[in-house]
Each structure stands twice: as structure tokens, then as C-alpha cells.
PDB file of C-alpha atoms in Angstrom:
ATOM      1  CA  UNK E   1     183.351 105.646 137.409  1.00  0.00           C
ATOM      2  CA  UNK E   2     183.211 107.981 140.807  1.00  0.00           C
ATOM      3  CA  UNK E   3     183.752 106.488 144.093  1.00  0.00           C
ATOM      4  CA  UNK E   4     180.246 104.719 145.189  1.00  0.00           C
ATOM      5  CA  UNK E   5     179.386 103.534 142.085  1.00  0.00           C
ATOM      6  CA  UNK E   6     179.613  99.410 141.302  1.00  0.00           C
ATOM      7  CA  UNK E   7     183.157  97.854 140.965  1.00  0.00           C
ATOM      8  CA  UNK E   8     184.845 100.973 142.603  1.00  0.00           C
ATOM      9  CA  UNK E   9     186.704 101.838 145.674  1.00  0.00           C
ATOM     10  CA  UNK E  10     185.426 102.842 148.158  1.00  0.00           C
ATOM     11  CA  UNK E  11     181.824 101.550 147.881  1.00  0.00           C
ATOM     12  CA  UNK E  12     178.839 103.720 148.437  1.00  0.00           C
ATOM     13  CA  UNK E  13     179.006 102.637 152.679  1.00  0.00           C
ATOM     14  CA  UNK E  14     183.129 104.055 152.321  1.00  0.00           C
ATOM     15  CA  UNK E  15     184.588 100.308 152.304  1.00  0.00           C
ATOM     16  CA  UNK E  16     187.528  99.084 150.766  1.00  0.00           C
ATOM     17  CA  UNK E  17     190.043  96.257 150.668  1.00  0.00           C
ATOM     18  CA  UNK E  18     193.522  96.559 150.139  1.00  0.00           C
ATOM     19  CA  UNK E  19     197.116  95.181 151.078  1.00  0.00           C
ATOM     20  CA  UNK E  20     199.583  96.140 154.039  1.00  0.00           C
ATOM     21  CA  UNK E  21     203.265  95.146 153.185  1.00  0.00           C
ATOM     22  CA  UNK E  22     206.775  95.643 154.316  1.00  0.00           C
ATOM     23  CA  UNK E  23     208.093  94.583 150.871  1.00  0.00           C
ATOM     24  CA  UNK E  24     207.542  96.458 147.732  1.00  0.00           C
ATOM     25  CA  UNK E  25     204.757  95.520 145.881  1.00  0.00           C
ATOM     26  CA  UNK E  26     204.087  95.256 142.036  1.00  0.00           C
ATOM     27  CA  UNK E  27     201.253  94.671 139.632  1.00  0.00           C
ATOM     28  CA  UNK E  28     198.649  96.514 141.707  1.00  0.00           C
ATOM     29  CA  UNK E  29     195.290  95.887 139.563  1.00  0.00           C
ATOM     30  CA  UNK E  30     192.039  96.018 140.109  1.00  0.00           C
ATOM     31  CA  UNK E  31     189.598  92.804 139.786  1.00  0.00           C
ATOM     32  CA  UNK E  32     186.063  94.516 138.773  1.00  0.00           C
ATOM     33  CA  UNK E  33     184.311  93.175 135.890  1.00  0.00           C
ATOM     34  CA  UNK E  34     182.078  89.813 135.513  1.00  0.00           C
ATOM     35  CA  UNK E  35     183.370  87.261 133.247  1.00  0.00           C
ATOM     36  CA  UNK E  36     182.094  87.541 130.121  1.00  0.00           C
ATOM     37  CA  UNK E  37     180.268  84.306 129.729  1.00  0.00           C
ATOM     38  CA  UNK E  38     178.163  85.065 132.843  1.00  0.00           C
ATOM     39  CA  UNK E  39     176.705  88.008 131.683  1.00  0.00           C
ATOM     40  CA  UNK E  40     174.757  90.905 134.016  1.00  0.00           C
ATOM     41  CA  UNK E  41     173.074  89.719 137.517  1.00  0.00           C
ATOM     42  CA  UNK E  42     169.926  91.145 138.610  1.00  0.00           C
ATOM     43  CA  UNK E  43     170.036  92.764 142.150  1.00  0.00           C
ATOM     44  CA  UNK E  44     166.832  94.191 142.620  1.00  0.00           C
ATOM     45  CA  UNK E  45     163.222  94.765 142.236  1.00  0.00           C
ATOM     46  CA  UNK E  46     163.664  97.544 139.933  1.00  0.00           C
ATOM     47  CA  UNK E  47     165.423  95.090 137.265  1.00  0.00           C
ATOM     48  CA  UNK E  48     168.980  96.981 137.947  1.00  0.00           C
ATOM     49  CA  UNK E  49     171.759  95.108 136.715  1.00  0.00           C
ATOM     50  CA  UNK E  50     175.535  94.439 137.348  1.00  0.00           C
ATOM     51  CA  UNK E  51     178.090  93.659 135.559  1.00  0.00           C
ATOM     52  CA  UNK E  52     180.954  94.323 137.818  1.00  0.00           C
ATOM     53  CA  UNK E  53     181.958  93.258 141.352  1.00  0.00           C
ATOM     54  CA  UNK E  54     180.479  96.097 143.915  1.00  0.00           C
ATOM     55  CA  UNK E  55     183.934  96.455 145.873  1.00  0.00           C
ATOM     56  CA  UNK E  56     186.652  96.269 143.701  1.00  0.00           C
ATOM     57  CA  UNK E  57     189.245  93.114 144.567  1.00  0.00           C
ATOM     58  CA  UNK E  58     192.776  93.966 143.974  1.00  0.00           C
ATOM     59  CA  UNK E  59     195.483  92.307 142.946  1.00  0.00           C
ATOM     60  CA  UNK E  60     199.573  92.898 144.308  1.00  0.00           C
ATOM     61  CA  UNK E  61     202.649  90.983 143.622  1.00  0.00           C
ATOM     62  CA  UNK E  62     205.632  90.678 146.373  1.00  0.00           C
ATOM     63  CA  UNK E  63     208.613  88.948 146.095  1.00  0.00           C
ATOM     64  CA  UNK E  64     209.883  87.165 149.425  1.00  0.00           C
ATOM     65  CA  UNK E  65     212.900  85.510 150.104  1.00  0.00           C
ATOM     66  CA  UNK E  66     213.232  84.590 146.278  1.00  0.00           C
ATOM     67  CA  UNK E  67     209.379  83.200 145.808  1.00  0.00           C
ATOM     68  CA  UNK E  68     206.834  85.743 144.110  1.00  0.00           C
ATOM     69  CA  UNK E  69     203.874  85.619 145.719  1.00  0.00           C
ATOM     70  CA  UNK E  70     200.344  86.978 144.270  1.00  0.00           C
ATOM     71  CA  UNK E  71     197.939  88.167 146.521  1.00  0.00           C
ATOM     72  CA  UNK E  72     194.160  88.870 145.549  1.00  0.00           C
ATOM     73  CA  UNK E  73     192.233  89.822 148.528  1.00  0.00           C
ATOM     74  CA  UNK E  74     188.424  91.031 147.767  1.00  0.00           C
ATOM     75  CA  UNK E  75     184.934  91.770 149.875  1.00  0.00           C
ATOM     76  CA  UNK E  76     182.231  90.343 148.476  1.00  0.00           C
ATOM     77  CA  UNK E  77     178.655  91.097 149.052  1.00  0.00           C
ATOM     78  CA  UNK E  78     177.561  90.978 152.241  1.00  0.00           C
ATOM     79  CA  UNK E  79     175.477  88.534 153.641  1.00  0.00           C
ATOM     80  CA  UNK E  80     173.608  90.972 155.139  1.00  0.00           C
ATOM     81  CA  UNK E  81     170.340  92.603 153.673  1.00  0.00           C
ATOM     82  CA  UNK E  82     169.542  95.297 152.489  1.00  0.00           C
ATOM     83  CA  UNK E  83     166.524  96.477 150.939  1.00  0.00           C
ATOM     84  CA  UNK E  84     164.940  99.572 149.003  1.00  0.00           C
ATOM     85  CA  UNK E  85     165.247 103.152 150.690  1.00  0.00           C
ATOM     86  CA  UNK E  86     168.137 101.884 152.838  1.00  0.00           C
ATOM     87  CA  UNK E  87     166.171  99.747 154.850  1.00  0.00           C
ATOM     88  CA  UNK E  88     167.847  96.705 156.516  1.00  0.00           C
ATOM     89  CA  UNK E  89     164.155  95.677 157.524  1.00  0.00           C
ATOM     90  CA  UNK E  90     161.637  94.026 154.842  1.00  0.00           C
ATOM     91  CA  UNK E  91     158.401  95.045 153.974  1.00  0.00           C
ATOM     92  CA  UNK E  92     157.380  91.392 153.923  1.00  0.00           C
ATOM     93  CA  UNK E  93     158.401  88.199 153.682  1.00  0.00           C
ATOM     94  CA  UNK E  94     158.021  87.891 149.760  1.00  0.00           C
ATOM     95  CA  UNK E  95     160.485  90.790 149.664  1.00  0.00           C
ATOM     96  CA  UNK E  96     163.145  88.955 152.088  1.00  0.00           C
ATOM     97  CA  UNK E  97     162.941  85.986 150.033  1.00  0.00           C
ATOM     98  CA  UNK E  98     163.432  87.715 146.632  1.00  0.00           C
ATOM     99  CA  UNK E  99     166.465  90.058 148.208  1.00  0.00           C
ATOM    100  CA  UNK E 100     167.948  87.250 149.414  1.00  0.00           C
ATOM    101  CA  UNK E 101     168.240  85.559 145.988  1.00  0.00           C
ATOM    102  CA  UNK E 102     169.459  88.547 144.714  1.00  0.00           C
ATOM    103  CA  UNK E 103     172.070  88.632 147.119  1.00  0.00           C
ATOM    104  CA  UNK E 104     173.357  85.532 146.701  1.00  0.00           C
ATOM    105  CA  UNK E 105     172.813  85.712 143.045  1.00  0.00           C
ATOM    106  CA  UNK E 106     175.855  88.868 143.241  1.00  0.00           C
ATOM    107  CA  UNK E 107     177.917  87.176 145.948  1.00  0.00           C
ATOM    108  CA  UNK E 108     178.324  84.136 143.417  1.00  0.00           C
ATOM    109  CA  UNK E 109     179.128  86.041 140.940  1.00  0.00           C
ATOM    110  CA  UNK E 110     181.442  87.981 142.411  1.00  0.00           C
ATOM    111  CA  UNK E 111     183.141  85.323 143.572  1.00  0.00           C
ATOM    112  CA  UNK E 112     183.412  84.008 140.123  1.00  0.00           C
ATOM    113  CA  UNK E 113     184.337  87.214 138.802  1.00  0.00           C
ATOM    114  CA  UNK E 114     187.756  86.770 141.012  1.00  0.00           C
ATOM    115  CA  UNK E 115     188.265  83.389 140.270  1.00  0.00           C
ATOM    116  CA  UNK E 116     187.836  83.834 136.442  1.00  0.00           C
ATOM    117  CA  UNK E 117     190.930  86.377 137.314  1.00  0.00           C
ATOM    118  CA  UNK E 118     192.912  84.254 138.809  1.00  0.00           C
ATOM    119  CA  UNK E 119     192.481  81.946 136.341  1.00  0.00           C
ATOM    120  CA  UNK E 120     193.214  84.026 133.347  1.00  0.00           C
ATOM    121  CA  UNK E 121     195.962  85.976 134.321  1.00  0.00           C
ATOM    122  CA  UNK E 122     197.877  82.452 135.221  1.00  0.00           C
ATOM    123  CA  UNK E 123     198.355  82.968 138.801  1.00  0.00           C
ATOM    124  CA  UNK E 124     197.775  79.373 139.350  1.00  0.00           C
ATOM    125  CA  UNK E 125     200.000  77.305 138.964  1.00  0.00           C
ATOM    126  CA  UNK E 126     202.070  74.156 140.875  1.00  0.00           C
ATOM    127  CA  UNK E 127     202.631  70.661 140.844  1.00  0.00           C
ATOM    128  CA  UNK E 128     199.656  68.862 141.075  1.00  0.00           C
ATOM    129  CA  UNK E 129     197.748  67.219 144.139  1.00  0.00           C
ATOM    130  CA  UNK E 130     194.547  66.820 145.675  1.00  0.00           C
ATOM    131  CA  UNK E 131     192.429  68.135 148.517  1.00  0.00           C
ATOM    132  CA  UNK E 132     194.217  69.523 151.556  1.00  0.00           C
ATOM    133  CA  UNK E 133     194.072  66.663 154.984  1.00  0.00           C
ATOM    134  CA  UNK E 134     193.162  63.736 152.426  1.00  0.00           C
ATOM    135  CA  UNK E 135     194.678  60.773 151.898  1.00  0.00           C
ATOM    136  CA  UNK E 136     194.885  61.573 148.480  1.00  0.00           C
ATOM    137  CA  UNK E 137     196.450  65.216 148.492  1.00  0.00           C
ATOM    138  CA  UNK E 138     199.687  63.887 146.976  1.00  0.00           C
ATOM    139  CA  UNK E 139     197.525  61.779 143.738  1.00  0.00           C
ATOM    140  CA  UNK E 140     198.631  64.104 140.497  1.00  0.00           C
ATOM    141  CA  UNK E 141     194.995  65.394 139.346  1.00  0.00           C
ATOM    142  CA  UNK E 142     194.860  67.360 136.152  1.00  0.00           C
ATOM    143  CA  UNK E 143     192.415  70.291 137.393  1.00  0.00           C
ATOM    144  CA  UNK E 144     195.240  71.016 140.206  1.00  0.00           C
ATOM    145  CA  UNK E 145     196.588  73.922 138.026  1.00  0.00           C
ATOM    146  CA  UNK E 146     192.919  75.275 137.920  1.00  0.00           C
ATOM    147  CA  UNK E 147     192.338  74.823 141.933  1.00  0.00           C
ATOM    148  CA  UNK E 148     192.602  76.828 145.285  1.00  0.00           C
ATOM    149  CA  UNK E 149     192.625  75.268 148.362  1.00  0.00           C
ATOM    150  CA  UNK E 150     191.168  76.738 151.453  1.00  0.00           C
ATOM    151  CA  UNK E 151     192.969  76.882 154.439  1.00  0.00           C
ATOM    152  CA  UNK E 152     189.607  76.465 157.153  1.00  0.00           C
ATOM    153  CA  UNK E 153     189.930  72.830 157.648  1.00  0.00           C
ATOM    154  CA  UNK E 154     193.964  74.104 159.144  1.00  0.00           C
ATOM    155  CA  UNK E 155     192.324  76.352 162.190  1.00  0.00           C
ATOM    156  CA  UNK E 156     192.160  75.295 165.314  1.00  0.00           C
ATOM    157  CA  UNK E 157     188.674  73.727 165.864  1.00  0.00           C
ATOM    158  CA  UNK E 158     188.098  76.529 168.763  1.00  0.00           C
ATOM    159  CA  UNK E 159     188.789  79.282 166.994  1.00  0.00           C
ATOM    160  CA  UNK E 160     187.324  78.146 163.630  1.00  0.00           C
ATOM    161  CA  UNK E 161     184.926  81.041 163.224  1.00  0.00           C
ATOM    162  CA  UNK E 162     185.200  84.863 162.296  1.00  0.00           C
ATOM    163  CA  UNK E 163     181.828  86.152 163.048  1.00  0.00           C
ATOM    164  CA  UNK E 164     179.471  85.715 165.945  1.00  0.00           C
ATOM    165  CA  UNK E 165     175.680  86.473 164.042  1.00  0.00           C
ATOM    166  CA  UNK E 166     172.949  86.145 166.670  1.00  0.00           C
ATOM    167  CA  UNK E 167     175.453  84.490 169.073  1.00  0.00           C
ATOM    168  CA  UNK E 168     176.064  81.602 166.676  1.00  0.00           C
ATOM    169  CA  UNK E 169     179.940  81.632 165.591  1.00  0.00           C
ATOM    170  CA  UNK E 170     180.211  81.689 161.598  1.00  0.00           C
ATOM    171  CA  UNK E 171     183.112  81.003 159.613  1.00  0.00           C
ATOM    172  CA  UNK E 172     182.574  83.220 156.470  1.00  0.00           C
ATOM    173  CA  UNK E 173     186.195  84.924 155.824  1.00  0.00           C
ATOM    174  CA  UNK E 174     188.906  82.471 154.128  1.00  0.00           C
ATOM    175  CA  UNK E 175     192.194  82.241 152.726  1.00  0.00           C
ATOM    176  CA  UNK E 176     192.728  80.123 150.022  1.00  0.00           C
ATOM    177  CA  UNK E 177     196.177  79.173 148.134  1.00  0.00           C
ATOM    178  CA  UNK E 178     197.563  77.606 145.099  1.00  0.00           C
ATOM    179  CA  UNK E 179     199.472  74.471 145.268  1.00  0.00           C
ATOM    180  CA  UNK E 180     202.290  76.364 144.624  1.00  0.00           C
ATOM    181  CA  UNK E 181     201.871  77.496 148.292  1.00  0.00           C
ATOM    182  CA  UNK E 182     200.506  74.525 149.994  1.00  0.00           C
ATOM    183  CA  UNK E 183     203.662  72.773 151.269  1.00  0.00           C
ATOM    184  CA  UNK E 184     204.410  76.513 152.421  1.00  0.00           C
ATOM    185  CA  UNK E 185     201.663  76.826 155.145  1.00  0.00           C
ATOM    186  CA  UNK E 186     202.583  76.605 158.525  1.00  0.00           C
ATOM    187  CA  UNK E 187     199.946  78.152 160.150  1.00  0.00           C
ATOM    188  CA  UNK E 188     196.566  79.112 160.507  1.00  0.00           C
ATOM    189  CA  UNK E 189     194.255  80.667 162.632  1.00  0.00           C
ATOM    190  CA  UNK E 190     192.184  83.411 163.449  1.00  0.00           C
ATOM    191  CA  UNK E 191     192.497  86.552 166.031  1.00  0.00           C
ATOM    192  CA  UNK E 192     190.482  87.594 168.683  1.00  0.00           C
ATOM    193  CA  UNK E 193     189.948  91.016 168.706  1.00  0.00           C
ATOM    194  CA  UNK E 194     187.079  91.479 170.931  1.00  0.00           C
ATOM    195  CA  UNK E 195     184.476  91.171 168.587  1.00  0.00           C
ATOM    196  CA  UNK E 196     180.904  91.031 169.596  1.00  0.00           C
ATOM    197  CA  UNK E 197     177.913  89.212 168.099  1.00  0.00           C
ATOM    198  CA  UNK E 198     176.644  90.723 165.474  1.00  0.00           C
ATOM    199  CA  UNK E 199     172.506  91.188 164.024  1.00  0.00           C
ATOM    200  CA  UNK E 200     170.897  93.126 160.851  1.00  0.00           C
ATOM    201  CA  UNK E 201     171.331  96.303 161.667  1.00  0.00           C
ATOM    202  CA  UNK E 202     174.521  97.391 160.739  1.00  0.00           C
ATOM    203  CA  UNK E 203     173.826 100.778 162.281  1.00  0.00           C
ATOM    204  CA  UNK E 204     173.689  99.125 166.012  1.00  0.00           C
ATOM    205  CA  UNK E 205     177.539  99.042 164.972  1.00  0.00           C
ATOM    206  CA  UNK E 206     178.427 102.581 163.663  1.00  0.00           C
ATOM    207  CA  UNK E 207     180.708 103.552 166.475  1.00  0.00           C
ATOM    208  CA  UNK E 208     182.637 100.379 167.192  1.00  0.00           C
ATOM    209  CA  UNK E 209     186.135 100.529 167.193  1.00  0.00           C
ATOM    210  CA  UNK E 210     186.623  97.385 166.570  1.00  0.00           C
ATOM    211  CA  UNK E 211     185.450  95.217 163.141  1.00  0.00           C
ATOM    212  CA  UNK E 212     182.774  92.555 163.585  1.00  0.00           C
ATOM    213  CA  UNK E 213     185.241  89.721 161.607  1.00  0.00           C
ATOM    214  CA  UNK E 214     187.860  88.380 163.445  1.00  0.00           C
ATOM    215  CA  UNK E 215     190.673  88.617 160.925  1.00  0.00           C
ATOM    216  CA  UNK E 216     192.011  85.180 159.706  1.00  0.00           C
ATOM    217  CA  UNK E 217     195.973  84.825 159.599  1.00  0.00           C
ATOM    218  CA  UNK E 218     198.699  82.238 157.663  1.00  0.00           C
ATOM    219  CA  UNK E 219     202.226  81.985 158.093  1.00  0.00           C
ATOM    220  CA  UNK E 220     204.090  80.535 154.959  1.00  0.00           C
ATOM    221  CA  UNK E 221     207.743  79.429 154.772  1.00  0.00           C
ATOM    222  CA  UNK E 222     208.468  78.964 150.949  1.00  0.00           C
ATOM    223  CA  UNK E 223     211.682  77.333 149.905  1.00  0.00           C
ATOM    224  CA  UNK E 224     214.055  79.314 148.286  1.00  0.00           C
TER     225      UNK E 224
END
């Protein structure tokens, strides 16, 4: 497949993801097709069909003080809009409705697509637990080896958001961990970056130097 096309990188709009590192990284893949079982997902009028994530994820090893750590970071589809002839507009709203179902037909998927990754190339793994700031985080629970944890609940209440939409804050970029890595966290939180609130027009945003996400940021201390 050429750059632009589904489950490639960069997409069609020039995005990618990827992994900045002062340690040497191994097992660089790329997370791109659907799992199997789910089969293709419709994402337009037309009938078009995927079967692959539209931005590749990818996948990196590092090793840090003696712990391996495996890093899958991916950019799913947008919750923005977009509609036929590169219009971020609808014709009606029959047509909003439908491309909205679409859209979070492929997000879903997508999101399984990584998770069905993780999964199958054993990259979870840990002692078991339960749900992160419960009373019962330390009960052993047999799906724990099958479970990521997301670190939201760990940000600061104030700065629990990386997008400002129509001047409401949105928290809709996460981190999530292993148990392997949950006694390792020892903080979260989010940057401000001088991002601006955001609408449906991506173009409004062309020549901004700055992204419209505030990034969100962990610090882990694993044992030795």
C-alpha cells in the first residue's frame, strides 16, 4: 500500500504517530489490520469498506533500568466529520446522523483492532488486581492479565482535559497500562501548550503552530 491509503503512514491529511526515545528501541511493528472475527466496517455512503485501522498504530520495545517496557501508541479516527467531496459541512441532517455512525462504527473498531494486538502478541501481563482508586484494586481477578487500566482518573481534576471543542474542555487522549506497570506510575497529567478551542473546520487551524490536544504525560519508576 502507498502512503494515503487505509492502515498506512502517513494518512491521506500527512498524519502519523510514532515514538521519541533516548534508549534504543526494538520490535518496531506496525498495528494495521482488523481482527479477524470483526470483519470489514462500513464508512460511507458509497458502501466502502475497511478492514484495517486508517493510521497505522505502532508498536516499540525499550528496555529501562532492567524492566522492558512495550509501548503501542495509535490515532484513531477522529471525532471530527467529514463528509463526501471533502466537506466538513453536511448536506443535511440525515447525512450527519449516518456519518456519524460511521465514524464511530471505525473508531471502535480501531480501537479493537489495537487491543486484539495487545492481546495476542502477550504484552499483557502482571499480577492480578482490580480497577485503579478502588477499594478493590488489590482483589486477584482472573481477566487482570486481559486488562488495561487508564490513567484519567490520576490527573489533576483541573487539568483533566486535552481538548477545548466549542469552549467545552474534553478529555479524549489517554494512556493506559498493564498491571505490570501500575505500581510504577507516579505521575500524571497533562501540558498546557497554549492550545485554543477548537470547532469543525479543521482548516480554521491550518497554520497553527501549535496542536489542538494538549499532550498527556506519566512518569513511571519500575523496580529493578
Amino acid at each position: 500500500m502507498e502512503p494515503g491509503e487505509p492502515g498506512r503512514e502517513p494518512d491521506g491529511r500527512g498524519i502519523r504517530v510514532g515514538v521519541l526515545a533516548r534508549r534504543r528501541l526494538t520490535r518496531v511493528e506496525q498495528v494495521v489490520e482488523f481482527p479477524g472475527e470483526l470483519g470489514p466496517v462500513r464508512v460511507d455512503d458509497d458502501g466502502t469498506e475497511l478492514t484495517t485501522l486508517g493510521r497505522a498504530g505502532l508498536r516499540v520495545r525499550v528496555t529501562v533500568a532492567g524492566t522492558t517496557v512495550d509501548v503501542v501508541t495509535c490515532h484513531l479516527k477522529s471525532k471530527l466529520l467529514s463528509f463526501p467531496g471533502g466537506r466538513f459541512t453536511p448536506r443535511d441532517e440525515g447525512e450527519r446522523a449516518r456519518y456519524a455512525v460511521y465514524a464511530l462504527h471505525r473508531r471502535a473498531a480501531e480501537a479493537a483492532a489495537v487491543r486484539s494486538y495487545v492481546t495476542t502478541t502477550q504484552l499483557l501481563h502482571g499480577p492480578p488486581g482490580s480497577e485503579i482508586g478502588s477499594g478493590g484494586f488489590d482483589r486477584p481477578d482472573k481477566g487482570d492479565g486481559q486488562r488495561l487500566w487508564n490513567l484519567a482518573p490520576l490527573i489533576p481534576a483541573e487539568d483533566r482535559f486535552t481538548r477545548v471543542y466549542r469552549g467545552r474542555r474534553e478529555l479524549i487522549d489517554h494512556l493506559l497500562v498493564s498491571r505490570a506497570l501500575v505500581d510504577a506510575v507516579d505521575e500524571v497529567g497533562t501540558v498546557d501548550i497554549g492550545t485554543t478551542s477548537t470547532g469543525d473546520d479543521p482548516r480554521r487551524r491550518r497554520d497553527e503552530p501549535v496542536s489542538d490536544h494538549r499532550p498527556v504525560v506519566a512518569t513511571f519508576r519500575p523496580s529493578a
